[in-house]
CSV table of C-alpha atoms in Angstrom, one decimal:
chain,number,residue,atom,x,y,z
A,205,MET,CA,-0.1,-0.2,0.2
A,206,LEU,CA,1.7,3.5,-1.3
A,207,ILE,CA,-0.7,5.5,1.5
A,208,ASP,CA,0.9,5.4,5.0
A,209,TRP,CA,-2.4,6.7,6.9
A,210,PHE,CA,-0.4,7.9,9.7
A,211,THR,CA,1.8,9.7,7.3
A,212,PHE,CA,-1.3,11.1,5.5
A,213,CYS,CA,-3.0,12.2,9.0
A,214,ALA,CA,0.3,13.8,10.0
A,215,GLN,CA,1.2,15.4,6.3
A,216,LEU,CA,-2.9,16.9,6.6
A,217,ILE,CA,-2.1,18.2,10.1
A,218,ASN,CA,0.9,19.8,8.9
A,219,PHE,CA,-0.2,21.1,6.1
A,220,LEU,CA,-2.6,23.0,8.1
A,221,ILE,CA,-0.1,24.1,10.7
A,222,LEU,CA,2.0,25.7,8.0
A,223,VAL,CA,-1.2,27.3,5.8
A,224,TRP,CA,-1.6,28.6,9.9
A,225,LEU,CA,2.1,29.7,10.0
A,226,LEU,CA,2.9,31.2,6.8
A,227,LYS,CA,-1.2,33.1,6.9
A,228,ARG,CA,0.3,34.8,10.5
A,229,PHE,CA,3.8,35.3,9.6
A,230,LEU,CA,3.8,35.6,5.8
A,231,TYR,CA,0.9,36.9,3.7
A,232,LYS,CA,-0.5,38.7,6.6
A,233,PRO,CA,2.5,41.4,7.1
A,234,ILE,CA,3.4,41.3,3.6
A,235,LEU,CA,-0.2,42.1,2.6
A,236,ASN,CA,-0.8,44.6,5.5
A,237,ALA,CA,3.0,45.7,4.3
A,238,ILE,CA,1.4,46.7,0.6
A,239,ASP,CA,-1.8,47.7,1.4
A,240,ALA,CA,0.0,50.4,3.5
A,241,ARG,CA,2.3,51.5,1.2
A,242,GLU,CA,-0.3,51.6,-1.1
A,243,LYS,CA,-2.4,53.8,0.9
A,244,ARG,CA,0.4,56.0,1.8
A,245,ILE,CA,1.0,56.5,-1.8
A,246,ALA,CA,-2.5,57.3,-2.2
A,247,VAL,CA,-2.6,59.5,0.3
A,248,GLU,CA,0.5,61.5,-0.7
A,249,LEU,CA,-1.3,61.4,-4.5
A,250,ALA,CA,-4.3,62.8,-2.6
A,251,ASP,CA,-2.3,65.3,-1.1
A,252,ALA,CA,-0.3,66.2,-4.0
A,253,ASP,CA,-3.5,66.2,-6.2
A,254,ALA,CA,-5.3,68.9,-3.4
A,255,LYS,CA,-1.9,70.7,-3.1
A,256,LYS,CA,-1.9,71.0,-6.8
A,257,SER,CA,-5.4,72.2,-7.0
A,258,GLU,CA,-4.9,74.7,-4.0
A,259,ALA,CA,-1.7,75.7,-6.3
A,260,GLN,CA,-4.2,76.2,-8.9
A,261,LYS,CA,-6.7,77.7,-7.5
A,262,GLU,CA,-3.9,80.2,-5.6
A,263,ARG,CA,-2.7,81.0,-9.4
A,264,ASP,CA,-6.1,82.0,-10.4
A,265,GLU,CA,-6.9,84.2,-7.9
A,266,PHE,CA,-3.5,85.5,-8.4
A,267,GLN,CA,-3.9,86.5,-11.5
A,268,GLN,CA,-7.5,87.8,-11.5
A,269,LYS,CA,-6.4,90.1,-8.3
A,270,ASN,CA,-3.4,91.0,-10.7
A,271,GLU,CA,-5.8,92.0,-13.7
A,272,GLU,CA,-8.1,93.7,-11.0
A,273,PHE,CA,-5.0,95.4,-10.0
A,274,GLU,CA,-4.3,96.2,-13.5
A,275,GLN,CA,-7.6,97.6,-14.4
A,276,GLN,CA,-7.7,99.6,-11.2
A,277,ARG,CA,-4.4,100.9,-12.0
A,278,ALA,CA,-5.1,101.9,-15.2
A,279,ALA,CA,-8.4,103.6,-14.3
A,280,LEU,CA,-6.5,106.0,-11.9
A,281,MET,CA,-4.1,106.7,-14.6
A,282,ASP,CA,-6.8,107.8,-16.6
A,283,ARG,CA,-8.3,109.5,-14.0
A,284,THR,CA,-5.1,111.0,-12.9
A,285,ALA,CA,-4.2,111.8,-16.5
A,286,ASP,CA,-7.8,113.9,-17.0
A,287,GLU,CA,-7.5,115.9,-13.6
A,288,VAL,CA,-3.7,116.7,-14.4
A,289,LYS,CA,-5.6,118.1,-17.9
A,290,THR,CA,-8.0,120.0,-16.4
A,291,GLU,CA,-5.7,121.1,-13.4
A,292,ARG,CA,-3.4,122.2,-16.3
A,293,GLN,CA,-5.7,123.7,-18.5
A,294,ARG,CA,-7.0,125.8,-15.2
A,295,LEU,CA,-3.8,126.8,-14.3
A,296,LEU,CA,-3.1,128.0,-17.4
A,297,GLU,CA,-6.5,130.1,-17.3
A,298,GLU,CA,-5.3,131.4,-14.1
A,299,ALA,CA,-2.1,132.3,-15.0
A,300,HIS,CA,-3.2,133.7,-18.6
A,301,ASN,CA,-6.1,135.9,-16.3
A,302,ALA,CA,-3.3,137.0,-13.8
A,303,ALA,CA,-1.5,137.9,-16.7
A,304,SER,CA,-3.9,139.9,-18.6
A,305,SER,CA,-4.5,141.8,-15.1
A,306,LEU,CA,-0.8,142.7,-15.0
A,307,SER,CA,-0.8,143.7,-18.4
A,308,VAL,CA,-3.7,145.8,-17.5
A,309,LYS,CA,-2.3,147.0,-14.4
A,310,LEU,CA,0.8,147.8,-16.1
A,311,ARG,CA,-0.9,149.7,-18.8
A,312,GLU,CA,-2.9,151.7,-16.0
A,313,THR,CA,0.5,152.4,-14.2
A,314,LEU,CA,2.1,153.3,-17.4
A,315,GLU,CA,-0.6,155.2,-18.1
A,316,ASN,CA,-0.9,156.8,-14.5
A,317,ASP,CA,2.8,157.6,-15.0
A,318,ALA,CA,3.0,158.8,-18.4
A,319,ARG,CA,0.1,161.1,-17.1
A,320,ASN,CA,2.0,162.2,-13.9
A,321,LEU,CA,4.9,162.7,-16.2
A,322,ASN,CA,2.5,165.0,-18.2
A,323,GLN,CA,0.9,167.1,-15.5
A,324,ALA,CA,4.7,167.4,-13.7
A,325,VAL,CA,6.2,168.1,-17.3
A,326,GLY,CA,2.8,171.0,-17.5
A,327,ARG,CA,3.4,172.3,-14.4
A,328,ARG,CA,7.3,172.6,-14.7
A,329,ALA,CA,6.5,174.5,-18.1
A,330,ARG,CA,3.9,176.6,-16.4
A,331,GLN,CA,6.3,177.7,-13.5
A,332,GLU,CA,8.8,178.0,-16.4
A,333,VAL,CA,7.1,179.7,-18.7
A,334,PHE,CA,5.3,182.1,-15.7
A,335,ALA,CA,9.0,182.7,-15.3
A,336,ILE,CA,10.0,183.6,-18.0
A,337,ALA,CA,6.6,185.3,-19.0
A,338,ARG,CA,7.4,187.4,-15.7
A,339,LYS,CA,10.6,188.0,-16.5
A,340,THR,CA,9.7,189.3,-20.2
A,341,LEU,CA,6.3,191.1,-18.9
A,342,ALA,CA,8.9,192.6,-16.3
A,343,ASP,CA,11.3,193.9,-19.1
A,344,LEU,CA,8.9,194.9,-21.5
A,345,ALA,CA,6.5,196.6,-18.7
A,346,SER,CA,9.0,200.0,-19.8
A,347,THR,CA,7.0,199.5,-23.7
A,348,ASN,CA,3.9,199.9,-22.6
A,349,LEU,CA,2.7,196.6,-22.2
A,350,GLU,CA,-0.3,197.7,-20.7
A,351,GLU,CA,-1.2,199.5,-23.4
A,352,CYS,CA,-0.3,196.6,-25.9
A,353,LEU,CA,-2.7,194.3,-24.5
A,354,VAL,CA,-5.5,197.0,-24.6
A,355,GLY,CA,-5.0,197.1,-28.0
A,356,VAL,CA,-4.6,193.0,-28.4
A,357,PHE,CA,-7.8,193.1,-26.3
A,358,THR,CA,-9.8,195.5,-28.5
A,359,ARG,CA,-9.0,194.2,-31.4
A,360,ARG,CA,-9.8,190.5,-30.8
A,361,LEU,CA,-13.1,191.6,-29.3
A,362,ARG,CA,-13.8,193.8,-32.7
A,363,ALA,CA,-12.9,190.4,-34.4
A,364,MET,CA,-15.8,188.8,-32.4
A,365,ASP,CA,-18.4,187.1,-34.4
A,366,GLY,CA,-21.5,184.2,-34.5
A,367,GLU,CA,-22.9,182.9,-31.7
A,368,ALA,CA,-20.3,184.1,-29.1
A,369,LYS,CA,-20.8,187.7,-29.9
A,370,GLN,CA,-24.8,187.1,-29.8
A,371,VAL,CA,-24.5,185.1,-26.6
A,372,PHE,CA,-22.5,188.0,-25.1
A,373,ALA,CA,-24.8,190.4,-26.2
A,374,GLN,CA,-27.7,188.8,-24.6
A,375,ALA,CA,-26.0,188.6,-21.7
A,376,ILE,CA,-25.0,192.3,-21.6
A,377,LYS,CA,-28.7,193.3,-22.4
A,378,THR,CA,-30.2,191.5,-19.7
A,379,ALA,CA,-28.2,192.3,-17.0
A,380,PRO,CA,-28.8,194.8,-13.9
A,381,ASP,CA,-25.3,195.8,-13.0
A,382,PRO,CA,-22.4,197.2,-15.5
A,383,VAL,CA,-20.3,195.2,-17.4
A,384,LEU,CA,-17.5,194.2,-15.2
A,385,VAL,CA,-13.6,195.1,-16.8
A,386,ARG,CA,-11.2,192.8,-15.0
A,387,SER,CA,-7.8,193.5,-15.5
A,388,ALA,CA,-3.9,192.4,-13.7
A,389,PHE,CA,-2.8,196.2,-13.7
A,390,ASP,CA,-4.9,199.1,-13.5
A,391,LEU,CA,-6.0,200.3,-16.3
A,392,SER,CA,-5.5,204.7,-17.4
A,393,ALA,CA,-8.5,206.5,-18.7
A,394,GLU,CA,-7.8,206.8,-22.4
A,395,GLN,CA,-7.4,202.6,-22.1
A,396,HIS,CA,-11.1,202.8,-20.1
A,397,THR,CA,-12.1,204.6,-23.3
A,398,VAL,CA,-10.6,202.7,-25.7
A,399,ILE,CA,-12.2,199.3,-24.2
A,400,GLN,CA,-15.2,201.5,-23.9
A,401,ASN,CA,-15.6,202.3,-27.3
A,402,ALA,CA,-14.4,199.0,-28.9
A,403,LEU,CA,-17.5,197.7,-27.0
A,404,ASN,CA,-19.6,199.8,-28.1
A,405,GLU,CA,-18.5,199.2,-31.6
A,406,THR,CA,-18.9,195.6,-31.5
A,407,PHE,CA,-22.3,195.6,-29.7
A,408,SER,CA,-23.7,198.7,-31.0
A,409,ALA,CA,-24.7,200.3,-27.8
A,410,ASP,CA,-23.7,202.1,-25.0
A,411,ILE,CA,-22.8,199.5,-22.2
A,412,PRO,CA,-21.6,200.5,-18.7
A,413,LEU,CA,-18.3,199.8,-17.7
A,414,LYS,CA,-16.9,198.8,-14.4
A,415,PHE,CA,-13.3,198.9,-13.6
A,416,GLU,CA,-11.2,196.4,-10.9
A,417,THR,CA,-7.6,195.6,-10.8
A,418,VAL,CA,-6.9,191.8,-10.2
A,419,PRO,CA,-3.5,191.4,-9.6
A,420,ASP,CA,-4.0,187.1,-10.1
A,421,LEU,CA,-4.8,188.0,-13.8
A,422,ILE,CA,-1.2,187.8,-15.5
A,423,SER,CA,-1.4,190.3,-17.7
A,424,GLY,CA,-4.6,189.8,-19.3
A,425,ILE,CA,-8.1,191.9,-19.2
A,426,GLU,CA,-11.8,190.0,-18.3
A,427,LEU,CA,-15.0,191.1,-19.3
A,428,SER,CA,-17.8,189.8,-17.4
A,429,SER,CA,-21.7,190.2,-17.6
A,430,ASN,CA,-24.7,188.2,-16.3
A,431,GLY,CA,-22.7,184.8,-16.4
A,432,GLN,CA,-21.0,185.4,-19.5
A,433,LYS,CA,-17.3,186.1,-19.6
A,434,VAL,CA,-15.0,187.1,-22.4
A,435,ALA,CA,-11.5,187.0,-21.3
A,436,TRP,CA,-7.5,187.7,-23.2
A,437,SER,CA,-4.4,186.5,-20.9
A,438,ILE,CA,-1.1,185.2,-21.3
A,439,ALA,CA,-2.4,182.9,-18.7
A,440,ASN,CA,-4.9,181.4,-21.9
A,441,TYR,CA,-1.9,180.5,-24.0
A,442,LEU,CA,-0.1,179.1,-20.9
A,443,ASP,CA,-3.2,176.7,-20.6
A,444,LEU,CA,-3.1,175.8,-24.2
A,445,LEU,CA,0.5,175.0,-24.0
A,446,GLU,CA,-0.1,172.9,-21.2
A,447,THR,CA,-2.8,171.0,-23.4
A,448,GLY,CA,-0.4,170.8,-26.5
A,449,VAL,CA,2.3,169.0,-24.4
A,450,GLY,CA,-0.2,166.6,-22.8
A,451,GLU,CA,-1.7,166.1,-26.0
A,452,LEU,CA,1.8,165.2,-27.6
A,453,LEU,CA,2.8,163.0,-24.1
A,454,LYS,CA,-0.6,160.8,-24.9
A,455,LYS,CA,0.1,160.7,-28.8
A,456,GLN,CA,3.9,159.5,-27.5
A,457,GLY,CA,2.7,156.8,-25.6
A,458,SER,CA,0.3,155.4,-28.0
A,459,PRO,CA,1.5,153.0,-30.4
A,460,ASP,CA,-0.6,154.1,-33.3
A,461,ALA,CA,0.0,157.9,-32.8
A,462,LYS,CA,1.1,159.5,-36.0
A,463,ALA,CA,-0.3,162.9,-36.7
A,464,LYS,CA,1.6,165.4,-35.0
A,465,PRO,CA,-1.1,167.6,-32.5
A,466,GLU,CA,-1.8,171.1,-34.5
A,467,PRO,CA,-0.8,174.1,-32.0
A,468,HIS,CA,-3.6,176.0,-31.0
A,469,LYS,CA,-4.0,179.4,-31.7
A,470,PRO,CA,-4.9,181.6,-28.7
A,471,GLU,CA,-8.2,182.8,-29.3
A,472,LEU,CA,-10.5,185.4,-27.2
A,473,GLU,CA,-11.9,182.7,-24.6
A,474,THR,CA,-15.9,183.1,-24.1
A,475,THR,CA,-16.9,181.0,-21.3
A,476,ASN,CA,-19.9,180.5,-19.6
A,477,ARG,CA,-20.2,180.6,-15.6
B,83,MET,CA,15.9,2.0,-3.1
B,84,HIS,CA,12.9,2.8,-1.9
B,85,LEU,CA,10.1,4.4,-4.1
B,86,SER,CA,8.9,7.0,-1.1
B,87,PRO,CA,10.2,8.6,1.4
B,88,ASP,CA,7.7,6.6,3.9
B,89,GLN,CA,9.6,4.2,4.1
B,90,MET,CA,12.7,6.0,5.5
B,91,ILE,CA,11.6,5.2,9.1
B,92,PHE,CA,13.5,6.8,11.7
B,93,TRP,CA,11.8,5.8,14.6
B,94,GLN,CA,8.5,3.9,15.3
B,95,TYR,CA,6.0,3.1,18.3
B,96,GLY,CA,3.3,0.9,17.0
B,97,PHE,CA,1.2,2.8,14.6
B,98,PHE,CA,2.9,5.7,15.2
B,99,LYS,CA,6.4,6.8,13.2
B,100,LEU,CA,8.8,9.2,12.5
B,101,ASN,CA,9.9,8.8,8.6
B,102,GLY,CA,11.5,10.8,6.1
B,103,THR,CA,8.2,12.1,4.2
B,104,ILE,CA,7.4,14.0,8.1
B,105,VAL,CA,10.8,15.3,8.8
B,106,PHE,CA,11.1,16.4,5.6
B,107,THR,CA,8.1,18.3,6.1
B,108,TRP,CA,8.8,19.7,8.9
B,109,GLY,CA,11.9,21.2,7.5
B,110,LEU,CA,10.4,22.7,5.1
B,111,MET,CA,7.9,24.3,7.2
B,112,LEU,CA,10.9,25.5,9.7
B,113,VAL,CA,12.5,27.2,6.8
B,114,LEU,CA,9.2,28.3,5.6
B,115,ALA,CA,8.2,29.9,9.1
B,116,VAL,CA,11.0,30.9,10.5
B,117,GLY,CA,12.1,32.3,6.8
B,118,SER,CA,8.9,34.5,7.0
B,119,LYS,CA,8.7,35.1,10.6
B,120,LEU,CA,12.9,36.6,10.2
B,121,ILE,CA,11.6,38.6,6.9
B,122,THR,CA,8.4,40.0,7.9
B,123,ARG,CA,10.3,41.1,11.6
B,124,ASN,CA,11.1,44.3,10.3
B,125,LEU,CA,8.6,45.1,7.3
B,126,SER,CA,9.1,48.8,6.2
B,127,THR,CA,5.7,50.3,4.5
B,128,GLY,CA,7.5,53.3,3.2
B,129,MET,CA,9.4,53.5,-0.6
B,130,LYS,CA,12.8,51.8,0.9
B,131,ARG,CA,12.8,47.9,1.1
B,132,SER,CA,15.3,45.4,1.9
B,133,ARG,CA,15.7,42.5,-1.0
B,134,TRP,CA,14.2,39.7,0.8
B,135,GLN,CA,10.8,42.3,1.8
B,136,ASN,CA,11.3,42.9,-1.9
B,137,LEU,CA,11.0,38.9,-3.0
B,138,LEU,CA,8.3,38.1,-0.7
B,139,GLU,CA,6.4,40.8,-1.7
B,140,ILE,CA,6.9,39.9,-5.6
B,141,ILE,CA,5.9,36.3,-5.3
B,142,VAL,CA,2.9,37.1,-2.6
B,143,SER,CA,1.4,39.6,-5.2
B,144,GLY,CA,2.0,37.5,-7.8
B,145,MET,CA,0.2,34.4,-6.4
B,146,GLU,CA,-2.5,37.1,-5.6
B,147,LYS,CA,-2.5,38.3,-8.8
B,148,GLN,CA,-2.8,34.6,-10.6
B,149,ILE,CA,-5.3,33.9,-7.9
B,150,GLU,CA,-7.1,37.0,-9.3
B,151,GLU,CA,-7.0,36.3,-12.8
B,152,ILE,CA,-8.6,32.6,-12.6
B,153,GLY,CA,-11.5,34.5,-11.2
B,154,LEU,CA,-11.5,34.9,-7.6
B,155,TYR,CA,-12.2,38.2,-6.6
B,156,ARG,CA,-10.9,38.4,-3.1
B,157,PRO,CA,-7.6,36.6,-3.2
B,158,GLU,CA,-6.7,37.6,0.1
B,159,LYS,CA,-9.0,35.2,1.4
B,160,TYR,CA,-7.9,32.1,-0.7
B,161,ILE,CA,-4.3,32.9,-0.2
B,162,GLY,CA,-3.5,31.3,2.5
B,163,PHE,CA,-4.6,28.1,1.7
B,164,LEU,CA,-3.5,28.3,-2.2
B,165,GLY,CA,-0.4,30.2,-1.9
B,166,THR,CA,0.7,27.8,1.2
B,167,LEU,CA,-0.1,24.6,-1.2
B,168,PHE,CA,2.1,26.6,-4.0
B,169,LEU,CA,4.8,27.0,-1.7
B,170,PHE,CA,4.9,23.6,-0.1
B,171,VAL,CA,5.4,21.9,-3.3
B,172,ALA,CA,7.7,24.3,-4.7
B,173,LEU,CA,10.2,24.5,-2.0
B,174,GLY,CA,9.8,20.5,-1.5
B,175,SER,CA,10.8,20.5,-5.5
B,176,LEU,CA,13.7,23.1,-5.1
B,177,CYS,CA,15.0,21.1,-2.1
B,178,THR,CA,15.9,18.2,-4.0
B,179,ILE,CA,19.6,19.6,-4.8
B,180,ILE,CA,20.3,18.8,-1.5
B,181,PRO,CA,21.9,15.7,-1.4
B,182,TYR,CA,20.0,12.9,1.0
B,183,TYR,CA,16.8,14.6,0.5
B,184,GLU,CA,13.9,13.6,-0.8
B,185,PRO,CA,10.6,15.8,-1.4
B,186,PRO,CA,7.8,14.8,0.4
B,187,THR,CA,5.3,15.2,-2.3
B,188,GLY,CA,6.9,12.3,-3.8
B,189,SER,CA,5.3,10.4,-1.2
B,190,LEU,CA,1.3,9.7,-2.0
B,191,SER,CA,0.2,9.9,1.7
B,192,THR,CA,1.3,13.9,1.5
B,193,THR,CA,0.0,14.2,-2.0
B,194,ALA,CA,-3.2,12.1,-1.0
B,195,ALA,CA,-3.2,14.5,2.1
B,196,LEU,CA,-2.9,17.4,0.3
B,197,ALA,CA,-5.8,16.2,-2.9
B,198,LEU,CA,-8.2,15.8,0.8
B,199,CYS,CA,-7.3,19.4,1.8
B,200,VAL,CA,-8.3,20.6,-1.7
B,201,PHE,CA,-11.4,18.1,-1.5
B,202,VAL,CA,-12.3,19.6,1.4
B,203,ALA,CA,-12.1,23.1,0.2
B,204,VAL,CA,-14.0,23.5,-2.5
B,205,PRO,CA,-16.9,23.1,-0.7
B,206,PHE,CA,-15.9,25.0,2.4
B,207,PHE,CA,-15.3,28.1,0.2
B,208,GLY,CA,-18.1,27.0,-2.0
B,209,ILE,CA,-20.7,27.1,1.0
B,210,GLN,CA,-18.4,30.3,2.3
B,211,GLU,CA,-19.6,32.0,-0.8
B,212,GLN,CA,-22.9,30.9,-1.8
B,213,GLY,CA,-24.6,29.1,0.9
B,214,PHE,CA,-25.0,25.0,1.8
B,215,VAL,CA,-28.3,25.2,-0.3
B,216,ASN,CA,-27.0,27.2,-3.5
B,217,TYR,CA,-23.8,25.1,-3.3
B,218,LEU,CA,-25.7,21.7,-3.2
B,219,LYS,CA,-28.0,23.1,-6.3
B,220,SER,CA,-24.9,23.4,-7.7
B,221,TYR,CA,-24.5,19.6,-8.1
B,222,VAL,CA,-27.6,19.2,-9.8
B,223,SER,CA,-27.4,22.1,-12.4
B,224,PRO,CA,-28.1,22.2,-14.7
B,225,THR,CA,-30.1,18.9,-14.2
B,226,PHE,CA,-30.7,16.0,-11.8
B,227,ILE,CA,-29.4,13.6,-13.8
B,228,MET,CA,-25.9,15.6,-13.7
B,229,LEU,CA,-25.6,14.6,-9.8
B,230,PRO,CA,-23.6,11.3,-10.1
B,231,PHE,CA,-21.5,13.1,-12.6
B,232,HIS,CA,-20.7,15.6,-10.4
B,233,ILE,CA,-20.0,13.2,-7.6
B,234,ILE,CA,-17.8,11.2,-9.9
B,235,SER,CA,-15.7,14.1,-11.1
B,236,GLU,CA,-14.8,15.6,-7.5
B,237,LEU,CA,-13.8,11.9,-6.7
B,238,SER,CA,-11.7,11.4,-9.8
B,239,ARG,CA,-10.4,14.8,-9.9
B,240,THR,CA,-9.1,14.6,-5.9
B,241,LEU,CA,-7.6,11.6,-7.0
B,242,ALA,CA,-5.6,12.7,-10.1
B,243,LEU,CA,-4.2,15.9,-8.3
B,244,ALA,CA,-2.7,13.5,-5.5
B,245,VAL,CA,-1.7,10.6,-8.0
B,246,ARG,CA,-0.8,13.6,-10.7
B,247,LEU,CA,1.9,15.2,-8.2
B,248,PHE,CA,3.2,12.5,-6.7
B,249,GLY,CA,3.9,10.6,-10.1
B,250,ASN,CA,5.7,13.3,-11.0
B,251,MET,CA,7.9,14.0,-8.2
B,252,MET,CA,8.0,10.1,-7.4
B,253,SER,CA,9.0,9.9,-11.0
B,254,GLY,CA,12.0,12.5,-11.0
B,255,VAL,CA,13.6,10.9,-8.0
B,256,MET,CA,13.4,7.5,-9.2
B,257,ILE,CA,15.1,8.4,-12.6
B,258,ILE,CA,18.0,10.0,-10.8
B,259,ALA,CA,18.1,7.2,-8.9
B,260,ILE,CA,18.3,4.6,-11.8
B,261,LEU,CA,20.8,7.1,-13.6
B,262,LEU,CA,23.0,7.1,-10.4
B,263,ILE,CA,23.2,3.7,-10.9
B,264,ILE,CA,23.8,3.7,-14.3
B,265,THR,CA,25.5,6.9,-15.5
B,266,PRO,CA,26.9,8.4,-12.1
B,267,LEU,CA,28.6,11.4,-13.8
B,268,ILE,CA,27.5,14.2,-15.3
B,269,PHE,CA,23.5,13.2,-16.4
B,270,PRO,CA,21.8,12.8,-13.4
B,271,ILE,CA,22.4,16.5,-12.5
B,272,ALA,CA,20.6,17.6,-15.8
B,273,MET,CA,18.3,15.6,-14.7
B,274,THR,CA,17.7,17.4,-11.3
B,275,VAL,CA,18.3,20.6,-13.2
B,276,LEU,CA,14.9,19.1,-15.3
B,277,GLY,CA,13.4,17.9,-12.1
B,278,LEU,CA,13.6,21.7,-10.7
B,279,LEU,CA,11.8,22.3,-13.4
B,280,THR,CA,9.0,19.4,-13.3
B,281,GLY,CA,8.7,20.3,-9.7
B,282,MET,CA,7.9,24.3,-10.1
B,283,VAL,CA,5.8,23.2,-12.9
B,284,GLN,CA,3.5,20.5,-10.6
B,285,ALA,CA,3.6,23.0,-8.0
B,286,TYR,CA,2.2,25.3,-10.2
B,287,ILE,CA,-0.1,22.9,-11.7
B,288,PHE,CA,-1.4,21.8,-8.5
B,289,SER,CA,-2.4,25.3,-7.2
B,290,ILE,CA,-3.8,26.2,-10.4
B,291,LEU,CA,-6.0,23.3,-10.3
B,292,ALA,CA,-6.7,23.6,-7.0
B,293,ALA,CA,-7.7,27.4,-7.4
B,294,VAL,CA,-9.7,26.5,-10.6
B,295,TYR,CA,-11.2,24.1,-8.7
B,296,ILE,CA,-12.2,26.3,-5.9
B,297,ALA,CA,-13.5,29.1,-8.2
B,298,ALA,CA,-16.3,26.8,-9.9
B,299,GLY,CA,-17.2,26.5,-6.0
B,300,THR,CA,-18.0,29.6,-5.9
B,301,ARG,CA,-18.5,30.7,-9.6
B,302,VAL,CA,-22.6,30.8,-9.2
B,303,HIS,CA,-21.9,33.8,-6.6
B,304,ASN,CA,-18.9,35.3,-8.1
B,305,LEU,CA,-21.4,35.5,-11.4
B,306,ALA,CA,-24.3,37.0,-9.8
B,307,THR,CA,-22.0,39.8,-8.1
B,308,GLU,CA,-20.5,40.7,-11.3
B,309,ALA,CA,-24.0,41.2,-12.6
B,310,GLU,CA,-25.2,42.9,-10.0
B,311,GLU,CA,-21.9,45.4,-10.0
B,312,LYS,CA,-22.4,45.7,-13.8
B,313,HIS,CA,-26.4,47.2,-13.1
């Protein structure tokens, strides 16, 4: 018999014991180790995936923030540029206005200066002329200036015509008082007569006269009645001179001044008081 | 000259005896158990591991894969039985290179014991998977007439398992023994190498057939589970 039943039983038990031993010492630990490794790898892979997805998320977030920042920056830049432009325009306008006002002020100052200068020149000229005139008149006193003055006055009186003559004639007629004749010097009786005659001839009437001496009138004679005045004096010439100098200065100040002022011929002055 | 290591009796007391089969089996058990214990004492679960651990992992995962390919969907459940069958037969064959050693599988008592284990394991796992009634139903499927054929098949395949392994292992040893008498040089070495190959093939065949039988016993249940998973 090839089968030994004791050996058969022993081998059966041996085999079962070996199954138990190998299960305990081989398969279980090895399979557990493999499982643990697989689990660990799976965990690491999951972790890596999570990290990757997190990194991707952060990257997306960062990119989005970056884009937002760029947009904000661009918007801010645009706004700032606009503000700068507006501010520049405003400042330019302000500067322009300031320059204009300064220019106006400068022109006014210049005009003021010119006017002041003009006045100073006039004052000085008048003073000088007065001084010259006084000197000349003092020198001419010996040549009977008063007579010459009266002569000139009567000539001018006779030459009076037009509206001025009519207005003065009307004043003389309506005046209750005699016509006042004022002179810078005492007139002689002869000179009184000359003036009387000249008036009578001019206005074709017998005009009552009253003579007065006023030293303020510079070498002149003044005829006044009922608010109307006819006068001739060197002061008139001086005033004309002053006017002429003033106009000359004004024309020199303005750039388009070309024409020279015509010097005024001193005429018999008729004023309404 | 003896046909099987059963005849190498070291000690006997009536029915009890200590023959070559038992002693060599113990030796193999000792090597397998102690070797496994030593290697798995410091197992690494990280990426770095020892060569021996690597070897064991390759063997175990290879067996697991084979079992899974046969159709047993939870290989960790069957690897204890099927893997031990393979390792025992394979190591028993490999050790033929050791002088004076005779494989315990060259004894019909051993192969019959292993075949009996398979014979018992098939209904054991079958009932565990499908339940007692369903397993018994598989004997009368597709018709009741098939019952005797199923029973004959069970018995004959168990017998075939035992005899095939015994025949192959015994013949290998016998051939070498005969060749040692006729041509004591070189030729027995070549036959030993061939015997190693035959032994490995036999170990593979034995465990694969056992797996196929178990898979056939649990198949109905597996197919049902598969169908459920598909739906």
